[in-house]
Amino acid sequence: MLATPAAAQLFGGNQDDTAEDGTRGGFFGPIVNLFSPKPTNAGPPAPDATPYTVALKVTGGDRALTERVEGASTLERLSDRPPSGAAGLVRRAVADQRDINAALYSAGYYGGVIRIRIAGSPPDAPDIFERVESARRSGPVPVAVQVEAGPLFQFGRITVLDAATRRPLADAPSLERLRLVPGEPALATSIVRAEGMLVDHWRRMAHPFARIADKEVVADHVAKTVDVTFLVAPGPVATFGRFSVVGADFLTPGFIEERIEIPPGTPYSPDTLDRLRRRLLEYEAIASVRIREADKLDADGSLPITLEVSARKPRYVGFSATYSSTEGSALNGYWGHRNLFGGGETLRLDAQASWFGEKSEAVPNADPFGYKFAATFVKPGIYTAREDLVAEAAILREVTNAYVREAVTLLVGIRHRFSDDLKLQVSLDIEESRVEDSTGTNDYGILGIPFELTYDNTDSKLDPSRGWRVSATVEPFAYLGDAGAGPTLFNGSASTYYAFDEGKRFILAGRVAAGSIIGAGLYDVPPQRRFYVGGGGSLRGYDYQSASPRNEDGIIIGGRSFFEASVEARVRVTDTIGIVPFFDMGSAFASEWPDFDGMKYSAGVGLRYYTAIGPLRVDLAFPLNPGPEDGDFGIYVSLGQAF
């Protein structure tokens, strides 16, 4: 229930945006329904358009409140789209009375006064239709909207009660967590949000049927406070029961069931179900997973769950392109199969052509053209559902400032999933290559055994807004044909993301990476296995590999260690456009461990265009302490964030 002043009485709804049950949709719908769940509808619209002019004035409050009221006003928003007949104009005015009142409530103003006049008369005047018809003969109908915001209300007494007993619930979340702190502005949006938070709270405590049975919202116009009482019906505690799978006939029998990994009797948790859904969607063959909970418990107190699975198209083709003013361009075409043998196996064939944008420092006469033909195969569940076979073979020619490489490579490994976030992959890394650098041309046969541990609890692969990504690799090498062990590589990186607002319009992102090669001298490490820093993937603004050790002739030779760090502020200006100021630092070092001598720094700004598959990135970066061999700026274009 709600105590409201007569002058702020909520009016009926517009037929165009009111549901059949009388509830209101749109942005302010939850607030309108919170205070007036059953608005009435105006009469039927007339077929002819009725042009009008609107003058909207808001007194009291701040500029943000004025913008909120203007955004809520249908009369203001649609002034260039005349409604149908006099009835249509009256309906807009009636809807404005309600929606503007809801906008005031959402900002904590419960004593507002709204006066709307159509041709000098209120919308509920007995002869309003005749007055509108008379006014329209002289031109657009004048409409005046005057809003007096009144005082800002604060939250008063907030209680969360058991709906059955009306006694306080001991395990209710704190008022600070609900953001309903007495003395703070009594935003109606906070009340609506708290409803969802209360339901989510009890669902996470194994109450799948938790709901808000009722609520009491009382505005005290003397004390300028709003008291809120939530009547919560938690419902019974439940465990997970039987899981049924529907629509998975495109996969081998039992594929989904083997990956559910939720034993019967496990306490119910919506987070557990969400992790299951995200885990299943990592398989490329699966397009969607809908989790449907039963509407009642089984006799043993367990909740049956149905998984409705649908398939993606098995075959796909596509292309991608990247551009960098410092490291050249690449065009890649690919073909893939998402369910090769019916067990979720994936096969992807890539053909890439690249063009190095400048002469290689180490091999100035080298052809700048590069290529790569690669095949990647993944076989899920080779031992249990937690182990996958991963294999990639490639034939390539790579042109860089430090070397030119022609190679055949093979990586075959087993990836084990400890949890949804933590994975370990152990592989066999084989390379047969011919590499030309500043010292000449050499052939390398390399055998490595990389151990790669990854942790990723971010909410998006291409555009994360929260969480951590951490990876660590240890790879001992041996040179084929040589006796004894080779060097050992250590490489690690960590990045984190934090959204400052619920709309994820301002995200702070940071990344740190470092690596070391021990057990060999610099020239004993093949050039393609050394560390290099510089370019769009590490230190923007500097030429590709340029922040790396050089020989006495000033030619890049790479290092045995490196360090990189970056920070970005990702700001969405609109739903599709964002700007990203950033700062990078880093360098590679000839020593086994980073000595931080000669660190390079850069700064710049990026433009993001957000698409359904991820953000398109355009970065412009400038070196802050360039050397004589460094350029003035760098431009980078690719899909996805920088890290």
XYZ file of C-alpha atoms in Angstrom:
643
model
C 0.000 0.000 0.000
C 1.083 3.616 -0.561
C 0.047 6.946 0.894
C 0.134 9.570 -1.899
C -0.967 13.192 -2.103
C -4.085 13.778 -4.112
C -2.206 16.052 -6.490
C 0.165 13.191 -7.372
C -2.526 10.564 -7.900
C -1.477 8.050 -10.567
C -3.663 7.974 -13.656
C -4.595 5.246 -16.105
C -2.408 3.743 -18.764
C -1.882 3.971 -22.484
C -3.300 1.061 -24.437
C -0.160 0.964 -26.551
C 2.164 0.107 -23.640
C -0.095 -1.520 -21.035
C -0.371 -5.286 -20.822
C -3.662 -7.175 -20.909
C -3.545 -7.561 -17.124
C -3.308 -3.795 -16.719
C 0.372 -3.708 -15.687
C 2.742 -1.203 -17.189
C 5.743 -2.073 -19.374
C 8.810 -0.039 -20.321
C 11.579 1.467 -18.204
C 9.265 2.874 -15.506
C 6.920 -0.117 -15.605
C 8.193 -1.770 -12.392
C 7.840 1.526 -10.503
C 4.347 2.197 -11.856
C 3.313 -1.350 -10.989
C 4.936 -1.011 -7.559
C 2.609 1.824 -6.587
C -0.384 1.334 -8.882
C -0.473 -2.223 -10.231
C -3.844 -1.965 -11.951
C -4.050 1.218 -14.047
C -7.132 1.729 -16.158
C -7.144 2.248 -19.898
C -8.436 5.255 -21.823
C -10.929 5.043 -24.660
C -10.291 3.851 -28.194
C -8.065 5.966 -30.471
C -9.425 7.999 -33.374
C -7.900 7.424 -36.833
C -6.787 10.995 -37.612
C -3.544 12.610 -36.398
C -3.631 15.474 -33.897
C -0.522 17.702 -34.020
C 0.391 19.477 -30.791
C 3.091 21.570 -29.130
C 4.331 20.837 -25.637
C 5.881 23.122 -23.016
C 7.386 21.136 -20.127
C 8.713 22.901 -17.024
C 10.221 21.283 -13.932
C 10.776 23.249 -10.719
C 12.750 21.837 -7.810
C 15.337 19.076 -7.953
C 18.442 19.231 -10.138
C 19.259 18.957 -13.822
C 19.385 15.173 -13.576
C 15.800 15.122 -12.313
C 14.692 17.386 -15.165
C 16.302 15.028 -17.674
C 14.642 12.069 -15.974
C 11.221 13.741 -16.217
C 11.805 14.696 -19.843
C 12.793 11.127 -20.616
C 9.633 9.807 -18.931
C 7.301 12.171 -20.801
C 5.684 10.560 -23.822
C 4.305 13.967 -24.789
C 7.861 15.316 -24.958
C 9.503 12.287 -26.598
C 6.871 11.809 -29.302
C 5.986 15.439 -29.964
C 6.990 15.020 -33.610
C 4.673 12.003 -34.006
C 1.074 13.218 -33.606
C -1.270 10.767 -31.888
C -4.505 9.477 -33.396
C -7.328 11.889 -32.752
C -8.233 13.748 -29.587
C -8.452 10.469 -27.674
C -4.848 9.649 -28.566
C -3.607 12.984 -27.266
C -5.577 12.594 -24.040
C -4.145 9.102 -23.551
C -0.634 10.496 -23.881
C -1.374 13.119 -21.267
C -2.881 10.536 -18.903
C 0.168 8.292 -19.402
C 2.468 11.261 -18.732
C 0.726 11.943 -15.425
C 1.538 8.427 -14.307
C 4.997 8.086 -15.863
C 6.288 11.448 -14.673
C 5.045 10.595 -11.188
C 6.953 7.311 -11.416
C 10.052 9.223 -12.558
C 9.753 11.454 -9.485
C 9.374 8.406 -7.247
C 12.411 6.788 -8.853
C 14.488 9.809 -7.802
C 13.014 9.975 -4.268
C 10.414 12.752 -4.747
C 7.079 11.549 -3.364
C 5.360 14.894 -2.816
C 5.485 16.146 -6.370
C 2.653 17.967 -8.089
C 1.998 17.453 -11.797
C -0.308 19.722 -13.751
C -1.087 18.926 -17.371
C -3.275 21.171 -19.469
C -4.479 20.373 -22.977
C -5.830 23.472 -24.659
C -6.067 24.962 -21.163
C -8.007 22.058 -19.584
C -6.939 19.025 -17.539
C -7.018 15.641 -19.307
C -9.958 14.442 -17.181
C -12.193 17.436 -17.960
C -15.716 16.295 -19.004
C -15.527 18.177 -22.303
C -11.829 17.546 -23.032
C -12.428 15.919 -26.436
C -14.522 18.856 -27.619
C -11.850 21.316 -26.415
C -9.138 19.445 -28.289
C -11.171 19.334 -31.495
C -11.882 23.039 -31.198
C -8.219 23.930 -30.586
C -6.866 21.826 -33.462
C -8.833 23.894 -35.981
C -6.448 26.780 -35.239
C -3.266 24.693 -35.555
C -1.295 22.390 -33.239
C -3.002 21.842 -29.894
C -1.094 23.572 -27.051
C -0.095 21.251 -24.197
C 1.513 22.526 -20.979
C 3.170 20.230 -18.427
C 4.227 21.767 -15.113
C 6.033 19.605 -12.549
C 6.813 20.699 -9.002
C 9.234 18.134 -7.605
C 8.619 18.879 -3.952
C 10.969 17.700 -1.174
C 13.407 14.799 -1.443
C 12.306 11.886 0.782
C 14.646 9.581 2.703
C 14.222 5.967 3.669
C 12.717 5.485 7.114
C 11.945 2.088 8.619
C 12.884 -0.918 6.441
C 11.723 -4.379 7.513
C 11.894 -7.819 5.956
C 9.240 -10.137 7.396
C 8.144 -13.712 6.955
C 4.920 -13.567 4.941
C 3.366 -16.380 7.012
C 4.163 -15.085 10.500
C 4.968 -11.394 9.899
C 8.047 -11.885 12.062
C 11.532 -10.694 11.063
C 13.582 -13.160 9.052
C 16.853 -13.744 10.897
C 18.858 -14.660 7.795
C 17.768 -11.657 5.724
C 20.499 -9.657 3.959
C 21.634 -6.420 5.555
C 20.070 -3.101 4.618
C 23.462 -1.945 3.336
C 23.525 -4.872 0.930
C 19.964 -4.104 -0.158
C 20.919 -0.410 -0.535
C 17.936 0.645 1.560
C 19.749 2.480 4.340
C 17.588 4.756 6.551
C 18.445 8.388 5.873
C 19.490 7.768 2.283
C 17.359 9.113 -0.620
C 14.280 6.900 -0.994
C 14.681 5.978 -4.645
C 11.833 3.805 -5.912
C 14.311 2.068 -8.197
C 16.140 0.899 -5.073
C 12.929 -0.677 -3.760
C 12.327 -2.509 -7.029
C 15.941 -3.695 -7.141
C 15.763 -4.870 -3.525
C 12.826 -7.130 -4.385
C 14.948 -9.014 -6.871
C 17.887 -9.124 -4.474
C 15.718 -10.642 -1.743
C 14.410 -13.345 -4.055
C 17.938 -14.085 -5.310
C 19.202 -14.209 -1.715
C 16.817 -16.975 -0.677
C 17.198 -18.862 -3.928
C 20.944 -18.972 -3.284
C 20.107 -20.387 0.160
C 18.441 -23.390 -1.533
C 14.876 -22.002 -1.645
C 13.956 -22.346 -5.346
C 10.383 -21.043 -4.902
C 11.260 -17.899 -2.941
C 9.059 -14.918 -3.785
C 7.881 -11.560 -2.491
C 4.357 -12.314 -1.311
C 3.532 -8.655 -0.712
C 5.102 -5.322 0.122
C 3.996 -2.195 1.912
C 5.408 1.158 0.833
C 4.244 4.127 2.921
C 5.332 7.717 2.299
C 5.105 9.966 5.347
C 4.597 13.482 3.959
C 5.175 15.113 7.327
C 8.479 13.405 8.169
C 9.465 13.207 4.449
C 10.329 9.530 4.838
C 9.360 6.297 3.107
C 8.848 3.113 5.148
C 9.109 -0.207 3.313
C 7.992 -3.637 4.492
C 8.783 -6.724 2.410
C 6.724 -9.854 3.093
C 8.881 -12.745 1.917
C 7.707 -16.293 1.320
C 10.998 -18.257 1.192
C 9.351 -21.575 0.367
C 10.847 -24.976 1.144
C 14.529 -25.861 1.131
C 15.373 -28.132 -1.807
C 18.118 -30.296 -3.208
C 18.828 -31.134 -6.826
C 16.917 -34.152 -8.030
C 16.856 -35.918 -11.357
C 18.090 -34.157 -14.500
C 16.355 -34.732 -17.817
C 17.830 -33.752 -21.177
C 15.763 -32.766 -24.207
C 16.952 -32.020 -27.737
C 20.488 -33.468 -27.506
C 20.011 -36.115 -30.201
C 22.684 -34.420 -32.343
C 25.293 -35.613 -29.802
C 26.325 -39.109 -28.753
C 24.043 -40.623 -26.059
C 24.988 -39.516 -22.565
C 27.174 -36.596 -23.716
C 25.209 -33.999 -21.745
C 24.462 -36.283 -18.796
C 28.183 -37.009 -18.277
C 28.876 -33.292 -17.978
C 26.130 -32.316 -15.533
C 28.310 -33.263 -12.542
C 25.654 -32.348 -9.960
C 24.988 -35.402 -7.761
C 21.414 -35.925 -6.486
C 21.063 -34.467 -3.018
C 23.287 -31.454 -3.738
C 21.706 -28.329 -2.172
C 19.830 -26.327 -4.768
C 21.702 -23.269 -6.093
C 20.936 -21.070 -9.117
C 24.659 -20.305 -9.358
C 25.379 -24.008 -9.801
C 22.846 -24.153 -12.630
C 24.343 -21.065 -14.256
C 27.820 -22.593 -14.138
C 26.429 -25.763 -15.726
C 24.818 -23.758 -18.511
C 28.008 -21.801 -19.228
C 30.093 -24.988 -19.154
C 27.869 -26.707 -21.710
C 27.874 -23.635 -23.954
C 31.665 -23.874 -24.216
C 31.118 -26.816 -26.565
C 30.842 -25.325 -30.029
C 28.210 -27.833 -31.158
C 25.693 -26.486 -28.620
C 23.796 -23.313 -29.558
C 21.660 -22.846 -26.459
C 20.901 -24.424 -23.104
C 17.611 -23.624 -21.416
C 17.275 -24.744 -17.807
C 13.691 -25.398 -16.774
C 12.964 -25.972 -13.087
C 9.954 -28.052 -12.043
C 7.074 -26.180 -10.415
C 7.030 -28.507 -7.390
C 9.381 -30.725 -5.409
C 9.459 -34.491 -5.494
C 8.425 -36.412 -2.403
C 12.038 -36.525 -1.157
C 12.350 -32.726 -1.289
C 14.393 -32.658 -4.484
C 13.771 -30.404 -7.461
C 13.666 -32.012 -10.927
C 15.532 -30.074 -13.622
C 15.093 -30.272 -17.395
C 17.847 -29.171 -19.776
C 16.596 -28.154 -23.208
C 19.530 -28.186 -25.645
C 19.683 -27.011 -29.247
C 22.368 -27.471 -31.899
C 24.396 -24.959 -33.836
C 24.887 -25.386 -37.549
C 27.705 -27.925 -37.813
C 29.694 -26.214 -40.589
C 30.828 -22.637 -40.842
C 33.134 -20.433 -42.905
C 34.461 -16.958 -42.283
C 37.323 -14.539 -42.459
C 39.068 -12.028 -40.229
C 41.545 -9.225 -40.703
C 43.972 -7.283 -38.556
C 45.932 -4.128 -39.222
C 48.816 -2.482 -37.438
C 50.946 0.397 -38.627
C 53.936 -1.131 -36.804
C 53.680 -4.879 -37.425
C 51.844 -5.297 -40.688
C 48.515 -6.716 -41.753
C 46.969 -10.164 -41.968
C 43.939 -11.662 -43.687
C 42.623 -15.022 -42.493
C 40.012 -17.307 -44.022
C 38.723 -20.375 -42.232
C 36.387 -23.348 -42.447
C 35.188 -25.352 -39.493
C 33.028 -28.231 -38.306
C 31.541 -28.069 -34.803
C 30.449 -31.699 -34.415
C 32.662 -33.759 -36.691
C 31.851 -37.293 -35.468
C 28.808 -36.540 -33.305
C 30.708 -36.324 -30.019
C 31.296 -32.575 -29.984
C 34.592 -32.863 -31.894
C 35.699 -29.655 -33.593
C 37.915 -29.215 -36.637
C 39.026 -25.853 -37.963
C 41.184 -25.165 -41.015
C 42.828 -21.735 -41.314
C 44.634 -20.099 -44.212
C 46.349 -16.811 -43.399
C 48.261 -14.374 -45.569
C 50.273 -11.626 -43.899
C 52.328 -8.682 -45.026
C 55.056 -7.237 -42.840
C 54.686 -3.470 -43.037
C 58.405 -2.620 -43.238
C 61.787 -4.153 -43.944
C 62.985 -6.692 -41.438
C 65.936 -5.262 -39.483
C 67.626 -8.644 -39.201
C 66.934 -9.751 -42.810
C 66.454 -6.538 -44.834
C 66.216 -8.349 -48.180
C 63.512 -10.768 -47.012
C 60.216 -10.994 -48.855
C 57.635 -9.329 -46.520
C 54.985 -11.914 -47.449
C 54.063 -14.486 -44.792
C 51.591 -17.333 -44.603
C 50.173 -19.906 -42.267
C 48.109 -23.008 -42.951
C 46.821 -24.589 -39.763
C 44.477 -27.356 -38.662
C 43.086 -27.485 -35.125
C 41.224 -30.490 -33.729
C 39.586 -30.933 -30.317
C 38.115 -34.211 -29.070
C 36.068 -33.800 -25.851
C 36.048 -36.468 -23.171
C 38.803 -38.852 -24.186
C 39.072 -40.413 -20.693
C 36.362 -38.757 -18.667
C 34.201 -35.730 -19.405
C 36.929 -33.570 -17.831
C 39.733 -34.440 -20.302
C 39.925 -33.171 -23.867
C 42.402 -33.955 -26.640
C 43.790 -30.808 -28.293
C 45.910 -30.892 -31.453
C 47.189 -28.218 -33.817
C 49.428 -28.619 -36.849
C 50.731 -25.756 -38.962
C 52.953 -24.889 -41.909
C 54.054 -21.271 -41.823
C 56.341 -18.496 -42.920
C 56.779 -15.704 -40.388
C 58.474 -12.349 -41.052
C 59.476 -10.132 -38.119
C 62.082 -7.468 -37.367
C 64.252 -10.019 -35.567
C 64.031 -13.073 -37.832
C 62.339 -14.828 -40.731
C 61.104 -18.335 -40.017
C 59.802 -21.166 -42.163
C 58.493 -23.986 -40.023
C 56.327 -27.026 -39.521
C 54.838 -27.229 -36.024
C 52.755 -29.742 -34.098
C 51.176 -29.338 -30.676
C 49.308 -32.285 -29.145
C 48.034 -32.155 -25.586
C 45.556 -33.243 -22.964
C 43.501 -30.535 -21.238
C 42.080 -31.387 -17.816
C 39.334 -29.322 -16.214
C 39.631 -29.163 -12.434
C 36.676 -26.764 -12.230
C 34.765 -24.422 -14.486
C 37.503 -21.821 -13.958
C 40.706 -23.841 -13.525
C 42.311 -25.960 -16.276
C 45.669 -27.638 -16.870
C 47.000 -28.624 -20.286
C 50.054 -30.848 -20.779
C 51.289 -31.029 -24.359
C 53.987 -32.226 -26.715
C 55.419 -29.288 -28.673
C 57.372 -30.218 -31.819
C 58.915 -27.789 -34.301
C 61.113 -28.263 -37.351
C 62.202 -24.896 -38.717
C 64.701 -22.863 -40.703
C 65.346 -19.436 -39.214
C 67.328 -16.552 -40.666
C 68.424 -13.718 -38.381
C 71.343 -11.333 -37.985
C 73.735 -14.246 -37.310
C 72.789 -16.204 -40.430
C 70.537 -19.136 -41.262
C 70.079 -22.077 -38.898
C 67.910 -25.196 -38.762
C 66.188 -26.089 -35.512
C 64.540 -29.253 -34.332
C 62.782 -28.506 -31.060
C 60.896 -30.701 -28.638
C 59.116 -29.136 -25.687
C 56.683 -30.286 -23.039
C 54.612 -27.273 -21.950
C 52.572 -27.350 -18.760
C 49.954 -24.585 -18.953
C 47.705 -23.753 -16.009
C 44.869 -21.283 -16.634
C 42.303 -19.678 -14.363
C 39.466 -17.613 -15.825
C 36.363 -16.504 -13.946
C 35.541 -13.515 -16.162
C 32.044 -12.991 -17.526
C 32.988 -12.651 -21.217
C 35.744 -13.912 -23.496
C 35.947 -10.848 -25.769
C 34.680 -8.083 -23.477
C 35.001 -8.952 -19.760
C 33.625 -6.630 -17.093
C 34.570 -8.528 -13.932
C 36.837 -11.318 -12.734
C 40.383 -12.546 -13.252
C 42.385 -14.258 -15.974
C 45.599 -15.897 -14.889
C 47.866 -18.182 -16.897
C 51.204 -19.756 -16.106
C 53.366 -21.866 -18.434
C 56.445 -23.949 -17.726
C 58.046 -25.570 -20.771
C 61.335 -27.494 -20.719
C 62.947 -27.863 -24.166
C 65.265 -30.295 -25.839
C 66.945 -29.781 -29.209
C 66.360 -32.754 -31.468
C 69.613 -34.374 -32.465
C 71.522 -32.856 -29.531
C 72.432 -34.593 -26.306
C 71.223 -33.259 -22.960
C 68.421 -30.977 -21.923
C 67.743 -27.544 -23.311
C 66.477 -24.388 -21.606
C 63.296 -24.061 -19.587
C 60.730 -21.345 -20.250
C 58.608 -19.687 -17.578
C 55.804 -17.392 -18.684
C 52.860 -15.949 -16.804
C 50.202 -13.257 -17.056
C 47.333 -11.935 -14.946
C 44.565 -9.535 -15.885
C 41.604 -8.269 -13.919
C 38.465 -6.279 -14.696
C 36.164 -4.192 -12.527
C 32.894 -2.515 -13.546
C 32.036 0.531 -11.436
C 28.342 0.521 -12.349
C 25.607 -2.024 -12.964
C 25.299 -1.004 -16.612
C 29.006 -1.820 -17.140
C 29.559 1.569 -18.752
C 32.829 2.219 -16.901
C 35.279 -0.651 -16.556
C 38.817 -0.487 -15.213
C 41.071 -3.211 -16.632
C 44.656 -4.082 -15.779
C 47.190 -6.623 -16.976
C 50.669 -7.758 -15.884
C 52.841 -10.313 -17.707
C 56.393 -11.572 -17.242
C 58.591 -14.414 -18.422
C 62.042 -15.942 -18.220
C 64.183 -18.514 -20.025
C 66.790 -20.180 -17.840
C 69.470 -22.775 -18.522
C 70.920 -21.338 -21.743
C 72.752 -18.298 -23.070
C 70.930 -15.766 -25.192
C 72.312 -17.019 -28.524
C 71.719 -20.639 -27.492
C 67.980 -19.957 -27.465
C 66.432 -20.141 -30.975
C 65.352 -16.635 -32.106
C 61.682 -17.615 -32.415
C 61.644 -18.803 -28.797
C 63.090 -15.629 -27.282
C 60.979 -12.861 -25.764
C 60.065 -9.704 -27.659
C 58.082 -6.647 -26.557
C 56.515 -3.961 -28.730
C 53.404 -3.693 -30.878
C 49.656 -4.070 -30.506
C 49.788 -7.233 -28.422
C 52.184 -5.921 -25.779
C 53.444 -2.310 -25.845
C 51.324 -0.126 -28.083
C 52.916 2.881 -29.791
C 56.266 1.185 -30.362
C 57.269 -0.738 -33.456
C 56.811 -4.479 -33.409
C 59.481 -6.111 -31.160
C 61.313 -2.768 -30.824
C 61.370 -2.720 -26.981
C 63.753 -5.690 -27.025
C 67.507 -6.188 -26.696
C 69.654 -5.314 -29.723
C 73.139 -6.350 -30.817
C 76.078 -4.029 -31.336
C 74.730 -3.108 -34.783
C 71.392 -2.015 -33.350
C 69.487 -5.030 -34.730
C 66.781 -6.608 -32.584
C 67.816 -9.996 -31.210
C 65.253 -10.630 -28.451
C 65.743 -11.436 -24.798
C 65.648 -14.140 -22.150
C 63.099 -12.313 -19.987
C 60.417 -9.671 -20.261
C 57.936 -7.616 -18.263
C 54.731 -5.899 -19.416
C 51.924 -3.992 -17.695
C 48.855 -2.186 -19.000
C 45.886 -0.330 -17.557
C 42.750 0.748 -19.448
C 39.624 2.734 -18.584
C 36.861 1.351 -20.819
C 34.073 3.912 -21.016
C 30.880 3.361 -22.997
C 29.603 6.637 -24.427
C 26.575 4.964 -26.028
C 25.366 1.377 -26.268
C 27.596 0.819 -29.310
C 30.437 3.335 -28.978
C 33.152 3.464 -26.336
C 36.442 5.221 -25.679
C 39.422 3.637 -23.941
C 42.311 5.731 -22.612
C 45.234 3.446 -21.764
C 48.793 3.302 -20.473
C 51.329 0.582 -21.335
C 54.812 -0.212 -20.099
C 57.225 -3.004 -20.827
C 60.518 -4.281 -22.191
C 62.402 -7.473 -22.931
C 65.799 -8.045 -21.324
C 68.949 -9.980 -22.231
C 69.258 -11.235 -18.641
C 67.568 -14.397 -17.369
C 65.304 -12.369 -15.085
C 63.822 -8.901 -15.745
C 66.206 -6.172 -14.528
C 63.832 -3.317 -15.522
C 66.669 -1.438 -17.215
C 65.459 0.534 -20.223
C 61.724 0.215 -19.607
C 59.524 1.776 -22.285
C 56.237 3.610 -21.679
C 53.343 4.602 -23.921
C 49.862 6.077 -23.697
C 46.952 6.517 -26.027
C 43.251 6.310 -26.609
C 41.117 3.711 -28.323
C 37.729 3.639 -29.997
C 35.421 0.646 -29.500
C 32.443 -0.280 -31.633
C 30.447 -2.909 -29.765
C 28.932 -5.661 -31.918
C 27.027 -8.831 -31.102
C 30.206 -10.923 -31.312
C 32.480 -8.504 -29.477
C 34.000 -5.029 -29.677
C 35.843 -3.801 -32.766
C 39.043 -2.183 -31.506
C 40.887 0.799 -32.979
C 43.789 2.047 -30.828
C 46.034 5.082 -31.342
C 49.142 5.012 -29.131
C 52.126 7.310 -28.628
C 55.527 6.378 -27.146
C 56.372 8.427 -24.050
C 60.141 7.822 -23.987
C 61.039 6.814 -27.541
C 64.551 6.095 -28.684
C 66.034 7.214 -32.002
C 64.846 4.019 -33.680
C 61.208 4.328 -32.504
C 58.315 5.815 -34.466
C 55.948 8.614 -33.514
C 52.743 6.592 -33.045
C 51.024 3.287 -33.689
C 47.535 2.391 -34.970
C 45.969 -1.011 -34.286
C 42.722 -2.512 -35.575
C 41.314 -5.880 -34.464
C 38.296 -7.639 -32.959
C 38.117 -7.915 -29.177
C 39.702 -5.932 -26.373
C 43.481 -5.583 -26.129
C 43.464 -8.025 -23.195
